[in-house]
Structures are given as C-alpha cells and as structure tokens.
PDB file of C-alpha atoms and ligand atoms in Angstrom:
ATOM      1  CA  MET A   1       0.000   0.000   0.000  1.00 60.00           C
ATOM      2  CA  SER A   2       1.473   3.380  -0.939  1.00 56.00           C
ATOM      3  CA  VAL A   3       1.703   6.257   1.551  1.00 51.00           C
ATOM      4  CA  ALA A   4      -1.728   7.769   1.109  1.00 46.00           C
ATOM      5  CA  VAL A   5      -2.729  11.408   1.433  1.00 48.00           C
ATOM      6  CA  GLU A   6      -6.271  10.715   2.588  1.00 54.00           C
ATOM      7  CA  THR A   7      -6.894  10.832   6.333  1.00 61.00           C
ATOM      8  CA  LYS A   8      -9.578   8.143   6.552  1.00 88.00           C
ATOM      9  CA  ALA A   9      -8.402   5.428   8.923  1.00 95.00           C
ATOM     10  CA  LEU A  10      -7.695   2.047   7.359  1.00 98.00           C
ATOM     11  CA  THR A  11      -9.922  -0.845   8.446  1.00 98.00           C
ATOM     12  CA  PRO A  12      -9.411  -4.625   8.681  1.00 98.00           C
ATOM     13  CA  PRO A  13     -11.382  -5.132   5.417  1.00 98.00           C
ATOM     14  CA  ASP A  14      -9.057  -2.592   3.693  1.00 98.00           C
ATOM     15  CA  ILE A  15      -6.061  -4.665   4.768  1.00 98.00           C
ATOM     16  CA  ALA A  16      -7.759  -7.935   3.761  1.00 98.00           C
ATOM     17  CA  ALA A  17      -8.501  -6.427   0.322  1.00 98.00           C
ATOM     18  CA  SER A  18      -4.815  -5.626  -0.218  1.00 96.00           C
ATOM     19  CA  LYS A  19      -3.990  -9.318  -0.806  1.00 97.00           C
ATOM     20  CA  GLY A  20      -1.640  -9.547  -3.803  1.00 93.00           C
ATOM     21  CA  LYS A  21      -1.581  -5.751  -4.290  1.00 95.00           C
ATOM     22  CA  ASP A  22       0.784  -3.085  -2.862  1.00 95.00           C
ATOM     23  CA  PRO A  23       2.852  -4.373   0.100  1.00 98.00           C
ATOM     24  CA  VAL A  24       1.237  -3.786   3.502  1.00 98.00           C
ATOM     25  CA  VAL A  25       3.741  -1.804   5.588  1.00 98.00           C
ATOM     26  CA  CYS A  26       3.582  -2.529   9.314  1.00 98.00           C
ATOM     27  CA  LEU A  27       5.621  -1.543  12.379  1.00 98.00           C
ATOM     28  CA  THR A  28       5.116  -1.787  16.107  1.00 98.00           C
ATOM     29  CA  ALA A  29       4.634   1.278  18.334  1.00 98.00           C
ATOM     30  CA  TYR A  30       4.106   1.583  22.072  1.00 98.00           C
ATOM     31  CA  THR A  31       3.965   5.341  22.754  1.00 98.00           C
ATOM     32  CA  THR A  32       2.169   8.410  21.380  1.00 98.00           C
ATOM     33  CA  PRO A  33       5.178  10.201  19.817  1.00 98.00           C
ATOM     34  CA  VAL A  34       6.375   7.072  18.019  1.00 98.00           C
ATOM     35  CA  ALA A  35       2.816   6.317  16.837  1.00 98.00           C
ATOM     36  CA  GLN A  36       2.660   9.833  15.332  1.00 98.00           C
ATOM     37  CA  LEU A  37       5.866   9.180  13.382  1.00 98.00           C
ATOM     38  CA  VAL A  38       4.859   5.726  12.196  1.00 98.00           C
ATOM     39  CA  ASP A  39       1.299   6.715  11.211  1.00 98.00           C
ATOM     40  CA  ARG A  40       2.535   8.758   8.268  1.00 96.00           C
ATOM     41  CA  TYR A  41       4.279   5.815   6.629  1.00 98.00           C
ATOM     42  CA  CYS A  42       2.598   2.611   7.761  1.00 98.00           C
ATOM     43  CA  ASP A  43      -0.687   0.894   6.995  1.00 98.00           C
ATOM     44  CA  VAL A  44      -0.798  -1.125  10.219  1.00 98.00           C
ATOM     45  CA  VAL A  45       0.569  -0.192  13.645  1.00 98.00           C
ATOM     46  CA  LEU A  46       0.828  -3.113  16.043  1.00 99.00           C
ATOM     47  CA  VAL A  47       0.967  -2.531  19.772  1.00 99.00           C
ATOM     48  CA  GLY A  48       2.936  -5.755  20.132  1.00 98.00           C
ATOM     49  CA  ASP A  49       3.531  -7.657  23.333  1.00 98.00           C
ATOM     50  CA  SER A  50       7.193  -7.207  22.358  1.00 98.00           C
ATOM     51  CA  VAL A  51       6.689  -4.046  24.474  1.00 98.00           C
ATOM     52  CA  GLY A  52       7.489  -6.219  27.485  1.00 98.00           C
ATOM     53  CA  MET A  53      10.986  -6.951  26.202  1.00 95.00           C
ATOM     54  CA  VAL A  54      11.868  -3.684  24.470  1.00 94.00           C
ATOM     55  CA  LEU A  55      10.398  -1.156  26.939  1.00 96.00           C
ATOM     56  CA  HIS A  56       9.946  -3.039  30.222  1.00 97.00           C
ATOM     57  CA  GLY A  57      13.116  -5.154  30.284  1.00 95.00           C
ATOM     58  CA  LEU A  58      11.281  -8.483  30.600  1.00 97.00           C
ATOM     59  CA  PRO A  59      13.172 -11.604  29.468  1.00 95.00           C
ATOM     60  CA  SER A  60      10.287 -12.742  27.199  1.00 97.00           C
ATOM     61  CA  THR A  61       6.722 -11.723  26.325  1.00 98.00           C
ATOM     62  CA  LEU A  62       5.272 -14.126  28.891  1.00 98.00           C
ATOM     63  CA  GLY A  63       5.116 -11.549  31.700  1.00 98.00           C
ATOM     64  CA  VAL A  64       3.122  -9.000  29.693  1.00 98.00           C
ATOM     65  CA  THR A  65      -0.332  -8.301  31.164  1.00 98.00           C
ATOM     66  CA  LEU A  66      -3.632  -7.078  29.734  1.00 98.00           C
ATOM     67  CA  ASP A  67      -3.240  -3.867  31.751  1.00 98.00           C
ATOM     68  CA  MET A  68       0.152  -3.191  30.119  1.00 98.00           C
ATOM     69  CA  MET A  69      -1.358  -3.693  26.662  1.00 98.00           C
ATOM     70  CA  ILE A  70      -4.241  -1.356  27.537  1.00 98.00           C
ATOM     71  CA  MET A  71      -1.907   1.366  28.808  1.00 98.00           C
ATOM     72  CA  HIS A  72       0.304   1.249  25.696  1.00 98.00           C
ATOM     73  CA  GLY A  73      -2.724   0.836  23.404  1.00 98.00           C
ATOM     74  CA  LYS A  74      -4.295   4.039  24.762  1.00 98.00           C
ATOM     75  CA  ALA A  75      -1.027   5.906  24.238  1.00 98.00           C
ATOM     76  CA  VAL A  76      -0.681   4.687  20.631  1.00 98.00           C
ATOM     77  CA  ARG A  77      -4.335   5.476  19.841  1.00 98.00           C
ATOM     78  CA  ARG A  78      -3.668   9.143  20.641  1.00 98.00           C
ATOM     79  CA  GLY A  79      -0.933   9.213  17.991  1.00 98.00           C
ATOM     80  CA  LEU A  80      -2.780   7.644  15.036  1.00 98.00           C
ATOM     81  CA  GLU A  81      -5.022   9.065  12.335  1.00 98.00           C
ATOM     82  CA  ARG A  82      -4.651   6.802   9.308  1.00 98.00           C
ATOM     83  CA  ALA A  83      -3.031   3.476  10.168  1.00 98.00           C
ATOM     84  CA  LEU A  84      -5.011   0.470  11.348  1.00 98.00           C
ATOM     85  CA  MET A  85      -4.242  -0.127  15.025  1.00 98.00           C
ATOM     86  CA  VAL A  86      -3.932  -3.741  16.193  1.00 98.00           C
ATOM     87  CA  VAL A  87      -3.232  -4.703  19.816  1.00 99.00           C
ATOM     88  CA  ASP A  88      -1.669  -8.017  20.879  1.00 98.00           C
ATOM     89  CA  MET A  89      -3.600 -10.271  23.230  1.00 98.00           C
ATOM     90  CA  PRO A  90      -1.006 -11.162  25.880  1.00 98.00           C
ATOM     91  CA  PHE A  91      -0.120 -14.670  27.083  1.00 98.00           C
ATOM     92  CA  GLY A  92      -2.879 -16.131  29.249  1.00 98.00           C
ATOM     93  CA  SER A  93      -5.618 -13.770  28.036  1.00 98.00           C
ATOM     94  CA  TYR A  94      -7.218 -16.020  25.363  1.00 98.00           C
ATOM     95  CA  GLU A  95      -5.967 -19.632  25.550  1.00 98.00           C
ATOM     96  CA  GLU A  96      -8.713 -20.924  27.895  1.00 98.00           C
ATOM     97  CA  GLY A  97     -11.269 -20.664  25.114  1.00 97.00           C
ATOM     98  CA  PRO A  98     -13.552 -18.424  23.077  1.00 98.00           C
ATOM     99  CA  GLU A  99     -15.418 -16.848  26.018  1.00 98.00           C
ATOM    100  CA  GLN A 100     -12.244 -15.767  27.827  1.00 98.00           C
ATOM    101  CA  ALA A 101     -10.814 -14.511  24.526  1.00 98.00           C
ATOM    102  CA  PHE A 102     -13.974 -12.526  23.755  1.00 98.00           C
ATOM    103  CA  ARG A 103     -14.069 -10.952  27.214  1.00 98.00           C
ATOM    104  CA  ASN A 104     -10.455  -9.792  27.026  1.00 98.00           C
ATOM    105  CA  GLY A 105     -10.517  -8.884  23.313  1.00 98.00           C
ATOM    106  CA  ALA A 106     -13.628  -6.762  23.869  1.00 98.00           C
ATOM    107  CA  ARG A 107     -11.907  -5.034  26.794  1.00 98.00           C
ATOM    108  CA  LEU A 108      -8.856  -4.270  24.643  1.00 98.00           C
ATOM    109  CA  MET A 109     -11.064  -2.776  21.923  1.00 98.00           C
ATOM    110  CA  ALA A 110     -13.288  -0.787  24.281  1.00 98.00           C
ATOM    111  CA  GLU A 111     -10.472   0.640  26.405  1.00 98.00           C
ATOM    112  CA  THR A 112      -7.842   1.326  23.726  1.00 98.00           C
ATOM    113  CA  GLY A 113      -9.955   2.140  20.675  1.00 98.00           C
ATOM    114  CA  CYS A 114      -8.084  -0.418  18.543  1.00 98.00           C
ATOM    115  CA  ALA A 115      -9.882  -1.852  15.520  1.00 98.00           C
ATOM    116  CA  ALA A 116      -8.478  -5.384  15.788  1.00 98.00           C
ATOM    117  CA  VAL A 117      -6.491  -7.691  18.049  1.00 99.00           C
ATOM    118  CA  LYS A 118      -3.748 -10.222  17.308  1.00 99.00           C
ATOM    119  CA  LEU A 119      -3.398 -13.634  18.882  1.00 98.00           C
ATOM    120  CA  GLU A 120      -0.874 -16.421  18.421  1.00 98.00           C
ATOM    121  CA  GLY A 121      -1.584 -19.956  17.247  1.00 98.00           C
ATOM    122  CA  GLY A 122      -2.987 -21.996  14.370  1.00 98.00           C
ATOM    123  CA  GLU A 123      -5.482 -24.867  14.373  1.00 98.00           C
ATOM    124  CA  SER A 124      -5.667 -24.701  18.181  1.00 97.00           C
ATOM    125  CA  VAL A 125      -7.136 -21.166  18.122  1.00 98.00           C
ATOM    126  CA  ALA A 126      -9.252 -21.471  14.943  1.00 98.00           C
ATOM    127  CA  GLU A 127     -12.472 -21.958  16.921  1.00 98.00           C
ATOM    128  CA  THR A 128     -11.651 -18.879  19.033  1.00 98.00           C
ATOM    129  CA  ILE A 129     -11.007 -16.796  15.903  1.00 98.00           C
ATOM    130  CA  ARG A 130     -14.355 -17.893  14.440  1.00 98.00           C
ATOM    131  CA  PHE A 131     -16.135 -16.982  17.712  1.00 98.00           C
ATOM    132  CA  LEU A 132     -14.508 -13.541  17.982  1.00 98.00           C
ATOM    133  CA  THR A 133     -14.934 -12.472  14.350  1.00 98.00           C
ATOM    134  CA  ALA A 134     -18.622 -13.499  14.478  1.00 98.00           C
ATOM    135  CA  ARG A 135     -18.991 -11.146  17.464  1.00 98.00           C
ATOM    136  CA  GLY A 136     -17.283  -8.028  16.132  1.00 98.00           C
ATOM    137  CA  ILE A 137     -13.605  -8.575  16.947  1.00 98.00           C
ATOM    138  CA  PRO A 138     -11.379  -8.613  13.824  1.00 98.00           C
ATOM    139  CA  ILE A 139      -8.379 -10.904  14.236  1.00 99.00           C
ATOM    140  CA  MET A 140      -4.836 -10.717  12.948  1.00 99.00           C
ATOM    141  CA  ALA A 141      -3.452 -14.258  13.350  1.00 98.00           C
ATOM    142  CA  HIS A 142       0.194 -15.177  14.049  1.00 98.00           C
ATOM    143  CA  VAL A 143       1.761 -18.540  13.142  1.00 98.00           C
ATOM    144  CA  GLY A 144       5.244 -20.018  12.816  1.00 98.00           C
ATOM    145  CA  LEU A 145       7.495 -18.866  15.655  1.00 98.00           C
ATOM    146  CA  THR A 146       4.928 -17.716  18.189  1.00 98.00           C
ATOM    147  CA  PRO A 147       7.033 -16.129  20.962  1.00 97.00           C
ATOM    148  CA  GLN A 148       4.491 -16.820  23.708  1.00 98.00           C
ATOM    149  CA  SER A 149       5.303 -20.545  23.145  1.00 97.00           C
ATOM    150  CA  VAL A 150       9.071 -20.050  23.432  1.00 97.00           C
ATOM    151  CA  ASN A 151       9.271 -22.646  26.206  1.00 97.00           C
ATOM    152  CA  VAL A 152       7.531 -25.255  24.065  1.00 95.00           C
ATOM    153  CA  PHE A 153       9.907 -24.573  21.148  1.00 95.00           C
ATOM    154  CA  GLY A 154      12.974 -24.499  23.447  1.00 95.00           C
ATOM    155  CA  GLY A 155      14.122 -21.111  22.101  1.00 95.00           C
ATOM    156  CA  TYR A 156      13.444 -18.641  19.288  1.00 94.00           C
ATOM    157  CA  LYS A 157      14.145 -21.218  16.562  1.00 95.00           C
ATOM    158  CA  VAL A 158      13.361 -21.120  12.835  1.00 96.00           C
ATOM    159  CA  GLN A 159      10.084 -22.953  12.255  1.00 95.00           C
ATOM    160  CA  GLY A 160       9.068 -25.143   9.334  1.00 95.00           C
ATOM    161  CA  ARG A 161      12.263 -27.127   8.835  1.00 94.00           C
ATOM    162  CA  GLY A 162      12.221 -30.909   8.558  1.00 86.00           C
ATOM    163  CA  GLY A 163       8.720 -32.316   8.477  1.00 86.00           C
ATOM    164  CA  ASP A 164       7.208 -29.382  10.371  1.00 93.00           C
ATOM    165  CA  GLY A 165       6.289 -27.233   7.359  1.00 96.00           C
ATOM    166  CA  ASP A 166       3.000 -29.018   6.667  1.00 96.00           C
ATOM    167  CA  ARG A 167       1.780 -28.407  10.225  1.00 96.00           C
ATOM    168  CA  ILE A 168       2.468 -24.660   9.944  1.00 98.00           C
ATOM    169  CA  PHE A 169       0.860 -24.599   6.506  1.00 98.00           C
ATOM    170  CA  ARG A 170      -2.283 -26.203   7.989  1.00 98.00           C
ATOM    171  CA  ASP A 171      -2.177 -23.670  10.863  1.00 98.00           C
ATOM    172  CA  ALA A 172      -2.127 -20.753   8.411  1.00 98.00           C
ATOM    173  CA  ILE A 173      -4.973 -22.112   6.312  1.00 98.00           C
ATOM    174  CA  ALA A 174      -7.013 -22.891   9.457  1.00 98.00           C
ATOM    175  CA  VAL A 175      -6.783 -19.317  10.811  1.00 98.00           C
ATOM    176  CA  ALA A 176      -7.589 -17.861   7.380  1.00 98.00           C
ATOM    177  CA  GLU A 177     -10.635 -20.097   7.018  1.00 98.00           C
ATOM    178  CA  ALA A 178     -11.712 -19.203  10.561  1.00 98.00           C
ATOM    179  CA  GLY A 179     -12.036 -15.549   9.528  1.00 98.00           C
ATOM    180  CA  ALA A 180      -8.741 -13.809  10.378  1.00 98.00           C
ATOM    181  CA  PHE A 181      -8.194 -10.759   8.141  1.00 98.00           C
ATOM    182  CA  SER A 182      -4.401 -11.253   7.926  1.00 98.00           C
ATOM    183  CA  ILE A 183      -1.676 -13.572   9.265  1.00 98.00           C
ATOM    184  CA  VAL A 184       1.740 -12.763  10.658  1.00 98.00           C
ATOM    185  CA  LEU A 185       4.286 -15.426   9.594  1.00 98.00           C
ATOM    186  CA  GLU A 186       7.232 -15.235  11.991  1.00 98.00           C
ATOM    187  CA  LYS A 187      10.656 -16.820  11.488  1.00 98.00           C
ATOM    188  CA  VAL A 188       9.569 -19.570   9.108  1.00 98.00           C
ATOM    189  CA  THR A 189      11.565 -20.884   6.160  1.00 98.00           C
ATOM    190  CA  GLU A 190      11.307 -18.796   2.996  1.00 98.00           C
ATOM    191  CA  PRO A 191       9.777 -21.549   0.792  1.00 97.00           C
ATOM    192  CA  LEU A 192       7.113 -22.236   3.419  1.00 98.00           C
ATOM    193  CA  ALA A 193       6.177 -18.531   3.699  1.00 98.00           C
ATOM    194  CA  ARG A 194       5.953 -18.344  -0.096  1.00 98.00           C
ATOM    195  CA  ARG A 195       3.746 -21.452  -0.223  1.00 98.00           C
ATOM    196  CA  ILE A 196       1.395 -20.094   2.465  1.00 98.00           C
ATOM    197  CA  THR A 197       1.228 -16.687   0.737  1.00 98.00           C
ATOM    198  CA  GLU A 198       0.315 -18.315  -2.591  1.00 98.00           C
ATOM    199  CA  ARG A 199      -2.407 -20.423  -1.020  1.00 98.00           C
ATOM    200  CA  ALA A 200      -3.924 -18.197   1.703  1.00 98.00           C
ATOM    201  CA  THR A 201      -6.767 -15.905   0.683  1.00 97.00           C
ATOM    202  CA  ILE A 202      -5.776 -13.235   3.241  1.00 98.00           C
ATOM    203  CA  PRO A 203      -2.584 -11.114   3.336  1.00 98.00           C
ATOM    204  CA  THR A 204       0.480 -12.665   4.941  1.00 98.00           C
ATOM    205  CA  ILE A 205       2.658 -10.277   6.944  1.00 98.00           C
ATOM    206  CA  GLY A 206       6.233 -11.528   7.164  1.00 98.00           C
ATOM    207  CA  VAL A 207       8.756 -11.081   9.948  1.00 98.00           C
ATOM    208  CA  GLY A 208      11.749 -13.204   9.069  1.00 98.00           C
ATOM    209  CA  ALA A 209       9.635 -14.992   6.436  1.00 98.00           C
ATOM    210  CA  SER A 210       9.760 -14.051   2.722  1.00 98.00           C
ATOM    211  CA  ASP A 211       9.761 -11.114   0.321  1.00 98.00           C
ATOM    212  CA  ALA A 212       6.812 -12.908  -1.305  1.00 98.00           C
ATOM    213  CA  CYS A 213       4.630 -12.062   1.722  1.00 98.00           C
ATOM    214  CA  ASP A 214       1.876  -9.504   1.154  1.00 98.00           C
ATOM    215  CA  GLY A 215       3.399  -7.227   3.788  1.00 98.00           C
ATOM    216  CA  GLN A 216       6.244  -6.927   6.293  1.00 98.00           C
ATOM    217  CA  ILE A 217       6.458  -6.067   9.986  1.00 98.00           C
ATOM    218  CA  LEU A 218       9.376  -5.325  12.307  1.00 98.00           C
ATOM    219  CA  VAL A 219       9.733  -4.078  15.867  1.00 97.00           C
ATOM    220  CA  ILE A 220      10.314  -0.304  15.844  1.00 97.00           C
ATOM    221  CA  ASP A 221      13.053  -0.398  18.496  1.00 96.00           C
ATOM    222  CA  ASP A 222      14.945  -2.986  16.404  1.00 95.00           C
ATOM    223  CA  ILE A 223      14.992  -0.908  13.204  1.00 96.00           C
ATOM    224  CA  LEU A 224      16.005   2.225  15.142  1.00 97.00           C
ATOM    225  CA  GLY A 225      18.831   0.494  17.037  1.00 95.00           C
ATOM    226  CA  MET A 226      17.194   1.187  20.411  1.00 93.00           C
ATOM    227  CA  PHE A 227      16.875  -2.435  21.540  1.00 81.00           C
ATOM    228  CA  THR A 228      20.214  -4.151  21.977  1.00 75.00           C
ATOM    229  CA  GLY A 229      19.091  -7.257  23.912  1.00 72.00           C
ATOM    230  CA  PHE A 230      19.620  -9.447  20.857  1.00 74.00           C
ATOM    231  CA  ARG A 231      19.463  -8.875  17.115  1.00 81.00           C
ATOM    232  CA  PRO A 232      17.702 -11.473  14.979  1.00 89.00           C
ATOM    233  CA  LYS A 233      19.047 -12.058  11.439  1.00 93.00           C
ATOM    234  CA  PHE A 234      15.753 -10.792   9.951  1.00 95.00           C
ATOM    235  CA  VAL A 235      16.125  -7.295  11.440  1.00 96.00           C
ATOM    236  CA  LYS A 236      17.497  -4.521   9.254  1.00 96.00           C
ATOM    237  CA  ARG A 237      18.837  -1.533  11.212  1.00 95.00           C
ATOM    238  CA  TYR A 238      17.847   1.825   9.671  1.00 97.00           C
ATOM    239  CA  ALA A 239      19.343   3.989  12.449  1.00 96.00           C
ATOM    240  CA  GLU A 240      21.579   3.729  15.512  1.00 95.00           C
ATOM    241  CA  LEU A 241      19.521   5.808  17.935  1.00 96.00           C
ATOM    242  CA  GLY A 242      20.714   3.804  20.944  1.00 95.00           C
ATOM    243  CA  SER A 243      24.336   4.883  20.479  1.00 94.00           C
ATOM    244  CA  ALA A 244      23.281   8.444  19.530  1.00 96.00           C
ATOM    245  CA  ALA A 245      21.265   8.636  22.788  1.00 97.00           C
ATOM    246  CA  GLU A 246      24.182   7.296  24.824  1.00 96.00           C
ATOM    247  CA  ALA A 247      26.517   9.923  23.351  1.00 97.00           C
ATOM    248  CA  ALA A 248      23.998  12.681  24.232  1.00 98.00           C
ATOM    249  CA  ILE A 249      23.611  11.397  27.816  1.00 98.00           C
ATOM    250  CA  ALA A 250      27.397  11.186  28.259  1.00 98.00           C
ATOM    251  CA  ALA A 251      27.794  14.782  26.966  1.00 98.00           C
ATOM    252  CA  TYR A 252      25.109  16.047  29.384  1.00 98.00           C
ATOM    253  CA  ALA A 253      26.721  14.255  32.340  1.00 98.00           C
ATOM    254  CA  ALA A 254      30.136  15.697  31.446  1.00 98.00           C
ATOM    255  CA  ASP A 255      28.652  19.222  31.065  1.00 98.00           C
ATOM    256  CA  VAL A 256      27.043  19.035  34.527  1.00 98.00           C
ATOM    257  CA  ARG A 257      30.168  17.625  36.180  1.00 98.00           C
ATOM    258  CA  GLU A 258      32.418  20.189  34.543  1.00 98.00           C
ATOM    259  CA  GLY A 259      30.134  23.200  35.114  1.00 98.00           C
ATOM    260  CA  ARG A 260      29.211  23.854  31.433  1.00 98.00           C
ATOM    261  CA  PHE A 261      25.498  23.253  32.079  1.00 98.00           C
ATOM    262  CA  PRO A 262      23.358  25.173  32.858  1.00 98.00           C
ATOM    263  CA  ALA A 263      24.736  28.197  30.988  1.00 97.00           C
ATOM    264  CA  ALA A 264      23.434  31.793  31.190  1.00 92.00           C
ATOM    265  CA  GLU A 265      20.912  31.220  28.363  1.00 91.00           C
ATOM    266  CA  HIS A 266      19.163  28.506  30.381  1.00 94.00           C
ATOM    267  CA  LEU A 267      18.583  30.714  33.480  1.00 93.00           C
ATOM    268  CA  PHE A 268      16.000  33.353  34.491  1.00 90.00           C
ATOM    269  CA  ALA A 269      16.809  36.924  35.527  1.00 90.00           C
ATOM    270  CA  ASP A 270      14.602  38.896  38.022  1.00 90.00           C
ATOM    271  CA  ALA A 271      12.928  40.727  35.108  1.00 87.00           C
ATOM    272  CA  PRO A 272      12.029  38.874  31.887  1.00 82.00           C
ATOM    273  CA  LYS A 273      14.336  39.451  28.924  1.00 77.00           C
ATOM    274  CA  ALA A 274      13.229  39.619  25.277  1.00 75.00           C
ATOM    275  CA  GLY A 275      12.501  36.099  24.043  1.00 72.00           C
ATOM    276  CA  ASP A 276      12.096  34.601  27.570  1.00 72.00           C
ATOM    277  CA  VAL A 277       9.274  32.169  28.128  1.00 71.00           C
ATOM    278  CA  PRO A 278       6.915  33.440  30.871  1.00 70.00           C
TER     279      PRO A 278
HETATM  280  O1  KIV B 301       4.907  -8.463  19.586  1.00 80.48           O
HETATM  281  C1  KIV B 301       5.293  -8.125  18.439  1.00 80.48           C
HETATM  282  O2  KIV B 301       5.944  -7.093  18.252  1.00 80.48           O
HETATM  283  C2  KIV B 301       4.941  -8.999  17.331  1.00 80.48           C
HETATM  284  C3  KIV B 301       5.537  -8.697  15.981  1.00 80.48           C
HETATM  285  C4  KIV B 301       6.974  -8.986  15.912  1.00 80.48           C
HETATM  286  C5  KIV B 301       4.801  -9.394  14.907  1.00 80.48           C
HETATM  287  O3  KIV B 301       4.212  -9.919  17.498  1.00 80.48           O
END
C-alpha cells in the first residue's frame, strides 16, 4: 500500500482487500510520539507484546499483562489518524477458550480504541477466531514462531524445517478459514512462507519470512537500534539511535560535572528578557 494522502483510517477489510496488491507496511509502536511518526508511513501499527521486552526489560513476552497492553494501546491510539491499530492479546488472556478470549478482546477494543487484536496460534485457536470475528472482533493471526510458546519450542528457533512445514501450513490455512483478516508469519523458512502466501486468501505479513509475503512487519526499536538485547538475522537496522542517545547522555553528564550546564541562556533573571518564556 502506498503512503496515502487521505486521512480516513484504514480498516481490517481494507487490509484484507490488499492481498496480492501493494505491500502492507507494518511496524510496532508503544507510545504516542512514536505512533505519530509511524502513522505517516505505515498501513498497520501493532501494539505488540514485544513491548514487554523492548520497553519493560522483561526476558520474554510471557510476563506482559492485559493492563500493560491497555496502557500502551491508549497511548498509541492518541498518535494515530490513518493506520489500522492492532493490539496483541497477551499470554494467558485467550488460551482458555472463546469466552475468555472474547471478554479480554472486547476489553482491549473498548479501552484502547483499537480496531483489531492479534493472537498467536494456528489450528488450536481457529475456533476462538471464528467466535470472535462473528462477534465483532477482527483478528490478525500469528503462526510459525509464536514467541508466547518459546518454552515449548525451546528457544526462538526457525520454524518449518524438517517435516514441520506441513503443520504450519495447515495452521495458516485454518486461521484464514476461521475468519482472520491477515496472518503474521514469523521466522519460518522462505519456501514455506511463499507457499502459504500463494495459497492463503488473506494477506500474509512476514517477519523473518519471505519477500513474497503480502506485507512486512518489524519491531520499531529494532529498526532504530534502540533495543540491543539481541538482534535477529531478519532485522534490518535503519538507524543507531541507541548509540546516539548514549553519546547525548554522556555529553550532558560531562557538562554538569564540569560546570558547562546550565549556561546563562538557560537561566532566568529577576525581570524577563526579550525572548524569555513566561
Ligand atoms: O509483539 C510483536 O511485536 C509482534 C511482531 C513482531 C509481529 O508480534
């Protein structure tokens, strides 16, 4: 999808209709100022549960709560005009079954103003996806490496190698047939992502998947060089803001220690001078 000039917000059906057309550009965001930046260039903004690792210092996404997603979702909502906002359902908020998933998905939508939620899993969550979409909750699905199952996989491993590709293929088709409007394919082999994209009737959004996917998503802190915990092969760095920020902080600390800050222009006289803020 090209960067559009219209201000109408994109909807899940708009994204579903982009299958096989212009690439769907997606990034994560967790705060208002970053959402404002991303909104201008992206079709979908995901308030991902990756927030737990990149902003809260958690070792995985497993400790992320519904309240955290609601707080970050509200902040992102205030920064968006055009992009479709999707919020992740955190670990433990939907796996018990359709009723639990509906209760928590509805809360995410009502309290954050998002237009859709994302949940992880394939055939095992197909019934839940059918239940939620029939009741007004659009679903972005997520198959392949599903980080909330990191302990089952034994690490953040490439999925779909060996005989496992057919299972992931069936997962993708199951969530599409259940009514999801798009599917994230994470860290799967390239031929498998291509095969799913050719067969699925809804857009595939790749993250470490294939250039054949209908769209791409990355974590904003990864592309900006702000998250240095680890760096997956599928991340492309577009800036080194982490090291730029460190240099700025070091310069400030040195200025304070050596008496260069604050300088006269940062201080207030008894009577205001021309150009002073009140
Ligand atoms: O939580 C997240 O940021 C995600 C994306 C990487 C797809 O699920």
